[in-house]
Amino acid sequence: MKIEAFTIREIQMPLVHFFETSFGRTTGRRILLVTAHCEGINGWAECVAGENPFYSPEWIETAWPTMIEYFVPALVGRSLAQARESVVHMNPVRGHRMAKAAVENALWDAEAKQKQQPLWKLLGGARREIACGVSIGIQDSIEQLLDKIAIEVAAGYRRIKVKVKPGWDVGVLERIRSRWPDILLSCDANSAYRLDQVEHLRKFDQFNLLMVEQPLWNDDIYFHGRLQKQLNTKICLDESIRNARDAEAAVDLGACGIINIKVGRVGGFTEAKSIHDVCQSRGIPVWCGGMLESGVGRMHNVALSTLPNFRLPGDVSASKRYWKEDIIDPEVEVSPEGMITVRGEPGTGYNVREDLIEKLTVRKKTIRAAGVAQ
Ligand code: OSB
Ligand code: MG
């Protein structure tokens, strides 16, 4: 597979409904897409970096130059037998995992198409249906949140996750549980609490939550271990797990009982698979997180979710929850039982709508290997 060129672009898409976490509200996305041009095949991927450096230090304005100045030059013109070989060429750059992941994953997409194999199979997937949950942001009122949960429960989603922060937590969880005593429920704090709030966090134990996601600092593992000893509810780590070593350390320290894998956060499919394998060998279930992806990132999350240790419903939900019109065909759809059927065609089984993407593009740069004609 010769990498002849990469195209990096930004598209802009308004969200159907705003999404609010403890670190802020998003009303529309600015999304970077990567296309790897390999001997007549185009591999696509999405960079999940945000519009601001709030979820992680990375954001679109660090990802853009890092891809163009480092990752693309390290790879363009090379011939690789497998996408995972790209990792070693990007290794000299520290961090910038979301940018790395976008470049690596575009090559996985190309490899699957070139080998005429479904991407999920190439990744080592073992199931044809994945269980879906939803992540519901902080709303303007509790009533608005309850209305949203009612819609998602009726749609069949198998796990409801709500965002929490100080002042929007215990009272909210109480209202949800009194209306739905039995649903699979979890919450995500995106690092909104500190260790001296342990007495407050212990109140979450009364709600029979599947997990509490990332209660403490985004870069911490050790103090989550201290907190976990004082909570009955399992902690799930998101932000603080950057790689398989972090996952192993977290498990050794008893810092979590569950791990959320986001392929962008951890630097690509190769590292995501390693984390999956570490967790599987240690008896820690994982699930696939989401970053308000367009269809391109979403179709990759669907493929990743087929690996055997993705044992809990993920944040991978239907395109229509986010977009009036998604950039893939068909869109990602969820059955009334809360499942996505994984497609059997080569690649992801979803077609990228290049015409629509062109219309949504606000900037674009193609970098060709030396000697490759325009
Ligand atoms: O912490 O999981 C998170 C969205 C943006 C940044 C961080 C997170 C999220 C979500 C959304 O929870 C999940 C989704 O894509 O629906
Ligand atoms: Mg999270």
PDB file of C-alpha atoms in Angstrom, residues 60-358:
ATOM      1  CA  ILE A  60      -8.137  21.390  16.279  1.00  0.00           C
ATOM      2  CA  GLU A  61      -5.577  24.204  16.038  1.00  0.00           C
ATOM      3  CA  THR A  62      -2.816  21.974  17.416  1.00  0.00           C
ATOM      4  CA  ALA A  63      -3.943  18.944  15.424  1.00  0.00           C
ATOM      5  CA  TRP A  64      -3.931  20.777  12.084  1.00  0.00           C
ATOM      6  CA  PRO A  65      -0.245  21.875  12.022  1.00  0.00           C
ATOM      7  CA  THR A  66       0.962  18.743  13.816  1.00  0.00           C
ATOM      8  CA  MET A  67      -0.539  16.543  11.134  1.00  0.00           C
ATOM      9  CA  ILE A  68       0.714  18.743   8.311  1.00  0.00           C
ATOM     10  CA  GLU A  69       4.211  19.425   9.639  1.00  0.00           C
ATOM     11  CA  TYR A  70       4.988  16.078  11.300  1.00  0.00           C
ATOM     12  CA  PHE A  71       2.721  13.095  10.681  1.00  0.00           C
ATOM     13  CA  VAL A  72       2.053  13.570   6.988  1.00  0.00           C
ATOM     14  CA  PRO A  73       5.731  14.154   6.046  1.00  0.00           C
ATOM     15  CA  ALA A  74       6.711  11.100   8.150  1.00  0.00           C
ATOM     16  CA  LEU A  75       4.443   8.875   6.067  1.00  0.00           C
ATOM     17  CA  VAL A  76       3.729  10.274   2.641  1.00  0.00           C
ATOM     18  CA  GLY A  77       5.625   8.420  -0.096  1.00  0.00           C
ATOM     19  CA  ARG A  78       6.093   5.294   2.050  1.00  0.00           C
ATOM     20  CA  SER A  79       4.857   1.835   1.185  1.00  0.00           C
ATOM     21  CA  LEU A  80       3.377   0.014   4.155  1.00  0.00           C
ATOM     22  CA  ALA A  81       2.125  -3.559   4.270  1.00  0.00           C
ATOM     23  CA  GLN A  82      -0.150  -2.721   7.209  1.00  0.00           C
ATOM     24  CA  ALA A  83      -1.588   0.452   8.707  1.00  0.00           C
ATOM     25  CA  ARG A  84      -0.163  -0.389  12.110  1.00  0.00           C
ATOM     26  CA  GLU A  85       3.339   0.064  10.716  1.00  0.00           C
ATOM     27  CA  SER A  86       2.600   3.801  10.590  1.00  0.00           C
ATOM     28  CA  VAL A  87       2.846   4.065  14.387  1.00  0.00           C
ATOM     29  CA  VAL A  88       6.619   3.774  14.531  1.00  0.00           C
ATOM     30  CA  HIS A  89       7.065   6.638  12.045  1.00  0.00           C
ATOM     31  CA  MET A  90       4.895   8.966  14.155  1.00  0.00           C
ATOM     32  CA  ASN A  91       6.441   7.898  17.477  1.00  0.00           C
ATOM     33  CA  PRO A  92       9.104  10.641  17.647  1.00  0.00           C
ATOM     34  CA  VAL A  93       6.309  13.153  18.326  1.00  0.00           C
ATOM     35  CA  ARG A  94       5.205  13.162  21.955  1.00  0.00           C
ATOM     36  CA  GLY A  95       1.503  13.429  22.656  1.00  0.00           C
ATOM     37  CA  HIS A  96      -0.802  14.789  19.929  1.00  0.00           C
ATOM     38  CA  ARG A  97      -2.601  11.467  20.071  1.00  0.00           C
ATOM     39  CA  MET A  98      -5.818  12.663  18.428  1.00  0.00           C
ATOM     40  CA  ALA A  99      -3.870  13.939  15.434  1.00  0.00           C
ATOM     41  CA  LYS A 100      -1.862  10.707  15.302  1.00  0.00           C
ATOM     42  CA  ALA A 101      -5.004   8.597  15.492  1.00  0.00           C
ATOM     43  CA  ALA A 102      -6.622  10.392  12.570  1.00  0.00           C
ATOM     44  CA  VAL A 103      -3.635   9.694  10.325  1.00  0.00           C
ATOM     45  CA  GLU A 104      -3.240   6.079  11.460  1.00  0.00           C
ATOM     46  CA  ASN A 105      -6.943   5.311  11.199  1.00  0.00           C
ATOM     47  CA  ALA A 106      -7.190   6.702   7.659  1.00  0.00           C
ATOM     48  CA  LEU A 107      -4.561   4.088   6.771  1.00  0.00           C
ATOM     49  CA  TRP A 108      -6.547   1.307   8.478  1.00  0.00           C
ATOM     50  CA  ASP A 109      -9.558   2.369   6.428  1.00  0.00           C
ATOM     51  CA  ALA A 110      -7.443   2.211   3.261  1.00  0.00           C
ATOM     52  CA  GLU A 111      -5.944  -1.157   4.250  1.00  0.00           C
ATOM     53  CA  ALA A 112      -9.375  -2.698   4.821  1.00  0.00           C
ATOM     54  CA  LYS A 113     -10.577  -1.430   1.441  1.00  0.00           C
ATOM     55  CA  GLN A 114      -7.421  -2.614  -0.310  1.00  0.00           C
ATOM     56  CA  LYS A 115      -7.695  -6.083   1.244  1.00  0.00           C
ATOM     57  CA  GLN A 116     -11.424  -6.169   0.455  1.00  0.00           C
ATOM     58  CA  GLN A 117     -12.034  -7.028   4.103  1.00  0.00           C
ATOM     59  CA  PRO A 118     -14.418  -5.514   6.622  1.00  0.00           C
ATOM     60  CA  LEU A 119     -12.513  -3.155   8.921  1.00  0.00           C
ATOM     61  CA  TRP A 120     -14.065  -4.785  12.002  1.00  0.00           C
ATOM     62  CA  LYS A 121     -12.572  -8.129  10.973  1.00  0.00           C
ATOM     63  CA  LEU A 122      -9.173  -6.597  10.304  1.00  0.00           C
ATOM     64  CA  LEU A 123      -9.280  -5.126  13.825  1.00  0.00           C
ATOM     65  CA  GLY A 124     -10.050  -8.521  15.356  1.00  0.00           C
ATOM     66  CA  GLY A 125     -13.771  -8.014  15.897  1.00  0.00           C
ATOM     67  CA  ALA A 126     -15.918 -10.881  17.085  1.00  0.00           C
ATOM     68  CA  ARG A 127     -19.529  -9.719  16.932  1.00  0.00           C
ATOM     69  CA  ARG A 128     -21.961  -8.491  14.297  1.00  0.00           C
ATOM     70  CA  GLU A 129     -24.154  -6.411  16.598  1.00  0.00           C
ATOM     71  CA  ILE A 130     -23.091  -3.807  19.109  1.00  0.00           C
ATOM     72  CA  ALA A 131     -25.046  -2.569  22.136  1.00  0.00           C
ATOM     73  CA  CYS A 132     -25.662   1.176  22.275  1.00  0.00           C
ATOM     74  CA  GLY A 133     -25.977   3.705  25.034  1.00  0.00           C
ATOM     75  CA  VAL A 134     -26.378   7.479  24.978  1.00  0.00           C
ATOM     76  CA  SER A 135     -24.540  10.313  26.662  1.00  0.00           C
ATOM     77  CA  ILE A 136     -26.902  13.146  27.585  1.00  0.00           C
ATOM     78  CA  GLY A 137     -25.460  16.542  28.368  1.00  0.00           C
ATOM     79  CA  ILE A 138     -26.352  19.024  31.082  1.00  0.00           C
ATOM     80  CA  GLN A 139     -29.643  20.736  30.170  1.00  0.00           C
ATOM     81  CA  ASP A 140     -31.242  24.063  31.036  1.00  0.00           C
ATOM     82  CA  SER A 141     -33.607  22.332  33.493  1.00  0.00           C
ATOM     83  CA  ILE A 142     -34.112  18.930  35.094  1.00  0.00           C
ATOM     84  CA  GLU A 143     -37.462  18.653  33.276  1.00  0.00           C
ATOM     85  CA  GLN A 144     -35.688  19.069  29.942  1.00  0.00           C
ATOM     86  CA  LEU A 145     -33.232  16.329  30.933  1.00  0.00           C
ATOM     87  CA  LEU A 146     -36.024  13.952  31.986  1.00  0.00           C
ATOM     88  CA  ASP A 147     -37.783  14.570  28.651  1.00  0.00           C
ATOM     89  CA  LYS A 148     -34.577  13.697  26.810  1.00  0.00           C
ATOM     90  CA  ILE A 149     -34.042  10.522  28.823  1.00  0.00           C
ATOM     91  CA  ALA A 150     -37.649   9.466  28.131  1.00  0.00           C
ATOM     92  CA  ILE A 151     -37.019   9.811  24.382  1.00  0.00           C
ATOM     93  CA  GLU A 152     -33.819   7.734  24.491  1.00  0.00           C
ATOM     94  CA  VAL A 153     -35.299   5.029  26.730  1.00  0.00           C
ATOM     95  CA  ALA A 154     -38.252   4.760  24.322  1.00  0.00           C
ATOM     96  CA  ALA A 155     -35.816   4.539  21.391  1.00  0.00           C
ATOM     97  CA  GLY A 156     -34.355   1.390  22.967  1.00  0.00           C
ATOM     98  CA  TYR A 157     -30.936   2.597  24.157  1.00  0.00           C
ATOM     99  CA  ARG A 158     -29.460   0.157  26.644  1.00  0.00           C
ATOM    100  CA  ARG A 159     -27.630   2.527  28.944  1.00  0.00           C
ATOM    101  CA  ILE A 160     -28.222   6.143  29.823  1.00  0.00           C
ATOM    102  CA  LYS A 161     -25.268   8.288  30.852  1.00  0.00           C
ATOM    103  CA  VAL A 162     -25.792  11.789  32.149  1.00  0.00           C
ATOM    104  CA  LYS A 163     -23.213  14.489  32.579  1.00  0.00           C
ATOM    105  CA  VAL A 164     -22.767  15.758  36.130  1.00  0.00           C
ATOM    106  CA  LYS A 165     -20.965  18.598  37.891  1.00  0.00           C
ATOM    107  CA  PRO A 166     -21.251  20.167  41.351  1.00  0.00           C
ATOM    108  CA  GLY A 167     -24.781  21.590  41.594  1.00  0.00           C
ATOM    109  CA  TRP A 168     -26.073  19.258  38.843  1.00  0.00           C
ATOM    110  CA  ASP A 169     -25.621  15.814  40.344  1.00  0.00           C
ATOM    111  CA  VAL A 170     -27.294  14.261  43.407  1.00  0.00           C
ATOM    112  CA  GLY A 171     -30.608  16.106  42.934  1.00  0.00           C
ATOM    113  CA  VAL A 172     -30.644  15.194  39.249  1.00  0.00           C
ATOM    114  CA  LEU A 173     -29.799  11.521  39.849  1.00  0.00           C
ATOM    115  CA  GLU A 174     -32.548  11.363  42.485  1.00  0.00           C
ATOM    116  CA  ARG A 175     -35.155  12.575  39.999  1.00  0.00           C
ATOM    117  CA  ILE A 176     -33.969  10.120  37.330  1.00  0.00           C
ATOM    118  CA  ARG A 177     -33.977   7.137  39.680  1.00  0.00           C
ATOM    119  CA  SER A 178     -37.405   7.929  41.103  1.00  0.00           C
ATOM    120  CA  ARG A 179     -38.824   7.836  37.553  1.00  0.00           C
ATOM    121  CA  TRP A 180     -36.711   4.957  36.212  1.00  0.00           C
ATOM    122  CA  PRO A 181     -35.657   2.709  39.132  1.00  0.00           C
ATOM    123  CA  ASP A 182     -34.285  -0.046  36.894  1.00  0.00           C
ATOM    124  CA  ILE A 183     -32.539   1.437  33.844  1.00  0.00           C
ATOM    125  CA  LEU A 184     -28.796   0.940  33.396  1.00  0.00           C
ATOM    126  CA  LEU A 185     -27.593   4.391  34.456  1.00  0.00           C
ATOM    127  CA  SER A 186     -24.186   6.026  34.756  1.00  0.00           C
ATOM    128  CA  CYS A 187     -22.768   9.504  35.092  1.00  0.00           C
ATOM    129  CA  ASP A 188     -19.727  11.337  33.723  1.00  0.00           C
ATOM    130  CA  ALA A 189     -18.078  14.207  35.618  1.00  0.00           C
ATOM    131  CA  ASN A 190     -15.315  15.064  33.139  1.00  0.00           C
ATOM    132  CA  SER A 191     -13.006  15.838  36.096  1.00  0.00           C
ATOM    133  CA  ALA A 192     -15.371  18.194  37.935  1.00  0.00           C
ATOM    134  CA  TYR A 193     -14.605  17.012  41.502  1.00  0.00           C
ATOM    135  CA  ARG A 194     -11.671  16.977  43.923  1.00  0.00           C
ATOM    136  CA  LEU A 195     -10.631  14.421  46.494  1.00  0.00           C
ATOM    137  CA  ASP A 196     -11.924  16.541  49.387  1.00  0.00           C
ATOM    138  CA  GLN A 197     -15.443  16.042  47.973  1.00  0.00           C
ATOM    139  CA  VAL A 198     -15.398  12.318  48.744  1.00  0.00           C
ATOM    140  CA  GLU A 199     -18.284  12.597  51.220  1.00  0.00           C
ATOM    141  CA  HIS A 200     -20.367  14.230  48.509  1.00  0.00           C
ATOM    142  CA  LEU A 201     -19.327  11.629  45.912  1.00  0.00           C
ATOM    143  CA  ARG A 202     -20.300   8.848  48.329  1.00  0.00           C
ATOM    144  CA  LYS A 203     -23.910  10.042  47.973  1.00  0.00           C
ATOM    145  CA  PHE A 204     -23.784   8.746  44.372  1.00  0.00           C
ATOM    146  CA  ASP A 205     -23.628   5.199  45.806  1.00  0.00           C
ATOM    147  CA  GLN A 206     -27.354   5.246  46.646  1.00  0.00           C
ATOM    148  CA  PHE A 207     -28.338   5.385  42.935  1.00  0.00           C
ATOM    149  CA  ASN A 208     -27.103   1.973  41.828  1.00  0.00           C
ATOM    150  CA  LEU A 209     -25.024   3.447  39.005  1.00  0.00           C
ATOM    151  CA  LEU A 210     -23.165   1.229  36.563  1.00  0.00           C
ATOM    152  CA  MET A 211     -20.207   3.599  36.990  1.00  0.00           C
ATOM    153  CA  VAL A 212     -19.081   7.128  37.666  1.00  0.00           C
ATOM    154  CA  GLU A 213     -16.827   8.317  34.858  1.00  0.00           C
ATOM    155  CA  GLN A 214     -13.704  10.425  35.458  1.00  0.00           C
ATOM    156  CA  PRO A 215     -14.685  12.124  38.730  1.00  0.00           C
ATOM    157  CA  LEU A 216     -11.210  13.622  39.445  1.00  0.00           C
ATOM    158  CA  TRP A 217      -8.375  15.330  37.563  1.00  0.00           C
ATOM    159  CA  ASN A 218      -8.064  14.579  33.855  1.00  0.00           C
ATOM    160  CA  ASP A 219      -4.416  13.505  34.215  1.00  0.00           C
ATOM    161  CA  ASP A 220      -4.737  11.496  37.427  1.00  0.00           C
ATOM    162  CA  ILE A 221      -4.717   7.777  38.101  1.00  0.00           C
ATOM    163  CA  TYR A 222      -3.325   7.479  41.663  1.00  0.00           C
ATOM    164  CA  PHE A 223      -5.941   9.604  43.458  1.00  0.00           C
ATOM    165  CA  HIS A 224      -8.742   7.824  41.619  1.00  0.00           C
ATOM    166  CA  GLY A 225      -7.351   4.712  43.325  1.00  0.00           C
ATOM    167  CA  ARG A 226      -7.676   6.434  46.697  1.00  0.00           C
ATOM    168  CA  LEU A 227     -11.229   7.507  45.839  1.00  0.00           C
ATOM    169  CA  GLN A 228     -12.265   4.078  44.526  1.00  0.00           C
ATOM    170  CA  LYS A 229     -11.477   2.551  47.938  1.00  0.00           C
ATOM    171  CA  GLN A 230     -14.089   4.851  49.468  1.00  0.00           C
ATOM    172  CA  LEU A 231     -16.840   4.326  46.869  1.00  0.00           C
ATOM    173  CA  ASN A 232     -19.013   1.306  46.144  1.00  0.00           C
ATOM    174  CA  THR A 233     -19.802   2.584  42.655  1.00  0.00           C
ATOM    175  CA  LYS A 234     -17.212   1.559  40.088  1.00  0.00           C
ATOM    176  CA  ILE A 235     -15.060   4.315  38.689  1.00  0.00           C
ATOM    177  CA  CYS A 236     -14.629   4.347  34.899  1.00  0.00           C
ATOM    178  CA  LEU A 237     -11.576   6.196  33.600  1.00  0.00           C
ATOM    179  CA  ASP A 238     -11.767   8.162  30.356  1.00  0.00           C
ATOM    180  CA  GLU A 239      -9.455  11.223  30.138  1.00  0.00           C
ATOM    181  CA  SER A 240      -6.597   9.745  32.192  1.00  0.00           C
ATOM    182  CA  ILE A 241      -6.053   6.609  30.095  1.00  0.00           C
ATOM    183  CA  ARG A 242      -3.660   7.548  27.288  1.00  0.00           C
ATOM    184  CA  ASN A 243      -2.204   4.145  26.485  1.00  0.00           C
ATOM    185  CA  ALA A 244      -1.947   0.487  27.546  1.00  0.00           C
ATOM    186  CA  ARG A 245       0.586   1.302  30.278  1.00  0.00           C
ATOM    187  CA  ASP A 246      -1.862   3.730  31.855  1.00  0.00           C
ATOM    188  CA  ALA A 247      -4.553   1.057  31.727  1.00  0.00           C
ATOM    189  CA  GLU A 248      -2.264  -1.433  33.436  1.00  0.00           C
ATOM    190  CA  ALA A 249      -1.246   1.089  36.097  1.00  0.00           C
ATOM    191  CA  ALA A 250      -4.883   2.011  36.732  1.00  0.00           C
ATOM    192  CA  VAL A 251      -5.853  -1.619  37.185  1.00  0.00           C
ATOM    193  CA  ASP A 252      -2.870  -2.302  39.482  1.00  0.00           C
ATOM    194  CA  LEU A 253      -3.756   0.728  41.611  1.00  0.00           C
ATOM    195  CA  GLY A 254      -7.436  -0.222  41.812  1.00  0.00           C
ATOM    196  CA  ALA A 255      -8.249   3.164  40.268  1.00  0.00           C
ATOM    197  CA  CYS A 256     -11.175   1.906  38.180  1.00  0.00           C
ATOM    198  CA  GLY A 257     -13.357  -1.120  37.487  1.00  0.00           C
ATOM    199  CA  ILE A 258     -14.174  -0.148  33.913  1.00  0.00           C
ATOM    200  CA  ILE A 259     -12.315   1.687  31.132  1.00  0.00           C
ATOM    201  CA  ASN A 260     -13.709   3.838  28.333  1.00  0.00           C
ATOM    202  CA  ILE A 261     -11.671   3.522  25.131  1.00  0.00           C
ATOM    203  CA  LYS A 262     -11.751   6.396  22.663  1.00  0.00           C
ATOM    204  CA  VAL A 263      -9.626   5.631  19.667  1.00  0.00           C
ATOM    205  CA  GLY A 264      -8.683   9.305  19.262  1.00  0.00           C
ATOM    206  CA  ARG A 265      -7.719   9.867  22.886  1.00  0.00           C
ATOM    207  CA  VAL A 266      -5.302   6.916  22.863  1.00  0.00           C
ATOM    208  CA  GLY A 267      -3.622   7.648  19.524  1.00  0.00           C
ATOM    209  CA  GLY A 268      -5.221   5.212  17.085  1.00  0.00           C
ATOM    210  CA  PHE A 269      -6.519   1.701  16.509  1.00  0.00           C
ATOM    211  CA  THR A 270      -3.208   0.012  17.362  1.00  0.00           C
ATOM    212  CA  GLU A 271      -3.064   1.472  20.893  1.00  0.00           C
ATOM    213  CA  ALA A 272      -6.833   1.021  21.351  1.00  0.00           C
ATOM    214  CA  LYS A 273      -6.382  -2.690  20.630  1.00  0.00           C
ATOM    215  CA  SER A 274      -3.514  -2.921  23.153  1.00  0.00           C
ATOM    216  CA  ILE A 275      -5.648  -1.296  25.862  1.00  0.00           C
ATOM    217  CA  HIS A 276      -8.477  -3.644  24.972  1.00  0.00           C
ATOM    218  CA  ASP A 277      -6.133  -6.631  25.341  1.00  0.00           C
ATOM    219  CA  VAL A 278      -4.656  -5.470  28.670  1.00  0.00           C
ATOM    220  CA  CYS A 279      -8.140  -4.955  30.093  1.00  0.00           C
ATOM    221  CA  GLN A 280      -9.354  -8.285  28.769  1.00  0.00           C
ATOM    222  CA  SER A 281      -6.474 -10.138  30.410  1.00  0.00           C
ATOM    223  CA  ARG A 282      -7.140  -8.343  33.714  1.00  0.00           C
ATOM    224  CA  GLY A 283     -10.920  -8.903  33.697  1.00  0.00           C
ATOM    225  CA  ILE A 284     -11.763  -5.213  33.226  1.00  0.00           C
ATOM    226  CA  PRO A 285     -14.648  -4.566  30.803  1.00  0.00           C
ATOM    227  CA  VAL A 286     -14.291  -1.733  28.307  1.00  0.00           C
ATOM    228  CA  TRP A 287     -16.736   0.285  26.212  1.00  0.00           C
ATOM    229  CA  CYS A 288     -16.349   2.637  23.293  1.00  0.00           C
ATOM    230  CA  GLY A 289     -16.541   6.333  24.102  1.00  0.00           C
ATOM    231  CA  GLY A 290     -17.723   9.052  21.763  1.00  0.00           C
ATOM    232  CA  MET A 291     -16.564  12.568  20.899  1.00  0.00           C
ATOM    233  CA  LEU A 292     -19.632  13.912  19.050  1.00  0.00           C
ATOM    234  CA  GLU A 293     -18.227  12.400  15.864  1.00  0.00           C
ATOM    235  CA  SER A 294     -19.512  12.825  12.365  1.00  0.00           C
ATOM    236  CA  GLY A 295     -20.286   9.626  10.489  1.00  0.00           C
ATOM    237  CA  VAL A 296     -16.622   9.123   9.608  1.00  0.00           C
ATOM    238  CA  GLY A 297     -15.499   8.815  13.227  1.00  0.00           C
ATOM    239  CA  ARG A 298     -18.726   7.041  14.137  1.00  0.00           C
ATOM    240  CA  MET A 299     -18.261   4.239  11.561  1.00  0.00           C
ATOM    241  CA  HIS A 300     -14.815   3.597  13.033  1.00  0.00           C
ATOM    242  CA  ASN A 301     -16.258   3.473  16.564  1.00  0.00           C
ATOM    243  CA  VAL A 302     -18.763   0.884  15.343  1.00  0.00           C
ATOM    244  CA  ALA A 303     -15.924  -1.269  13.979  1.00  0.00           C
ATOM    245  CA  LEU A 304     -13.858  -0.973  17.175  1.00  0.00           C
ATOM    246  CA  SER A 305     -16.869  -1.921  19.330  1.00  0.00           C
ATOM    247  CA  THR A 306     -16.931  -5.405  17.786  1.00  0.00           C
ATOM    248  CA  LEU A 307     -13.825  -6.502  19.745  1.00  0.00           C
ATOM    249  CA  PRO A 308     -14.706  -9.120  22.372  1.00  0.00           C
ATOM    250  CA  ASN A 309     -13.983  -7.169  25.568  1.00  0.00           C
ATOM    251  CA  PHE A 310     -16.294  -4.297  24.561  1.00  0.00           C
ATOM    252  CA  ARG A 311     -18.780  -5.836  26.965  1.00  0.00           C
ATOM    253  CA  LEU A 312     -20.778  -2.756  27.989  1.00  0.00           C
ATOM    254  CA  PRO A 313     -22.985  -0.503  25.840  1.00  0.00           C
ATOM    255  CA  GLY A 314     -20.884   2.350  24.434  1.00  0.00           C
ATOM    256  CA  ASP A 315     -21.546   6.011  23.638  1.00  0.00           C
ATOM    257  CA  VAL A 316     -21.946   5.028  19.988  1.00  0.00           C
ATOM    258  CA  SER A 317     -25.440   6.106  18.981  1.00  0.00           C
ATOM    259  CA  ALA A 318     -27.442   7.006  15.883  1.00  0.00           C
ATOM    260  CA  SER A 319     -26.289   9.726  13.469  1.00  0.00           C
ATOM    261  CA  LYS A 320     -29.647  11.490  13.728  1.00  0.00           C
ATOM    262  CA  ARG A 321     -29.090  12.297  17.416  1.00  0.00           C
ATOM    263  CA  TYR A 322     -26.321  14.675  16.293  1.00  0.00           C
ATOM    264  CA  TRP A 323     -26.848  15.686  12.677  1.00  0.00           C
ATOM    265  CA  LYS A 324     -29.645  16.751  10.388  1.00  0.00           C
ATOM    266  CA  GLU A 325     -27.705  15.074   7.625  1.00  0.00           C
ATOM    267  CA  ASP A 326     -24.663  12.905   8.260  1.00  0.00           C
ATOM    268  CA  ILE A 327     -21.689  12.676   5.883  1.00  0.00           C
ATOM    269  CA  ILE A 328     -21.933   8.910   5.417  1.00  0.00           C
ATOM    270  CA  ASP A 329     -24.412   6.763   3.538  1.00  0.00           C
ATOM    271  CA  PRO A 330     -26.227   4.990   5.059  1.00  0.00           C
ATOM    272  CA  GLU A 331     -26.247   6.906   8.323  1.00  0.00           C
ATOM    273  CA  VAL A 332     -25.559   4.994  11.546  1.00  0.00           C
ATOM    274  CA  GLU A 333     -28.897   3.590  12.663  1.00  0.00           C
ATOM    275  CA  VAL A 334     -29.904   1.957  15.923  1.00  0.00           C
ATOM    276  CA  SER A 335     -32.599  -0.721  16.156  1.00  0.00           C
ATOM    277  CA  PRO A 336     -35.558  -0.520  18.580  1.00  0.00           C
ATOM    278  CA  GLU A 337     -33.582  -3.021  20.686  1.00  0.00           C
ATOM    279  CA  GLY A 338     -30.726  -0.523  21.011  1.00  0.00           C
ATOM    280  CA  MET A 339     -28.323  -2.347  18.702  1.00  0.00           C
ATOM    281  CA  ILE A 340     -26.273  -1.397  15.634  1.00  0.00           C
ATOM    282  CA  THR A 341     -25.835  -4.156  13.059  1.00  0.00           C
ATOM    283  CA  VAL A 342     -22.273  -4.151  11.804  1.00  0.00           C
ATOM    284  CA  ARG A 343     -22.065  -4.109   8.021  1.00  0.00           C
ATOM    285  CA  GLY A 344     -20.509  -6.943   6.077  1.00  0.00           C
ATOM    286  CA  GLU A 345     -19.027  -5.056   3.118  1.00  0.00           C
ATOM    287  CA  PRO A 346     -15.275  -4.417   2.733  1.00  0.00           C
ATOM    288  CA  GLY A 347     -14.013  -1.379   4.642  1.00  0.00           C
ATOM    289  CA  THR A 348     -16.512   0.083   7.080  1.00  0.00           C
ATOM    290  CA  GLY A 349     -19.531  -0.690   4.903  1.00  0.00           C
ATOM    291  CA  TYR A 350     -20.468   2.992   4.973  1.00  0.00           C
ATOM    292  CA  ASN A 351     -19.879   5.291   2.000  1.00  0.00           C
ATOM    293  CA  VAL A 352     -18.324   8.664   2.622  1.00  0.00           C
ATOM    294  CA  ARG A 353     -20.413  11.392   0.935  1.00  0.00           C
ATOM    295  CA  GLU A 354     -17.609  13.280  -0.734  1.00  0.00           C
ATOM    296  CA  ASP A 355     -19.937  15.795  -2.469  1.00  0.00           C
ATOM    297  CA  LEU A 356     -21.555  16.824   0.799  1.00  0.00           C
ATOM    298  CA  ILE A 357     -18.146  16.952   2.508  1.00  0.00           C
ATOM    299  CA  GLU A 358     -16.859  19.325  -0.208  1.00  0.00           C
TER     300      GLU A 358
END
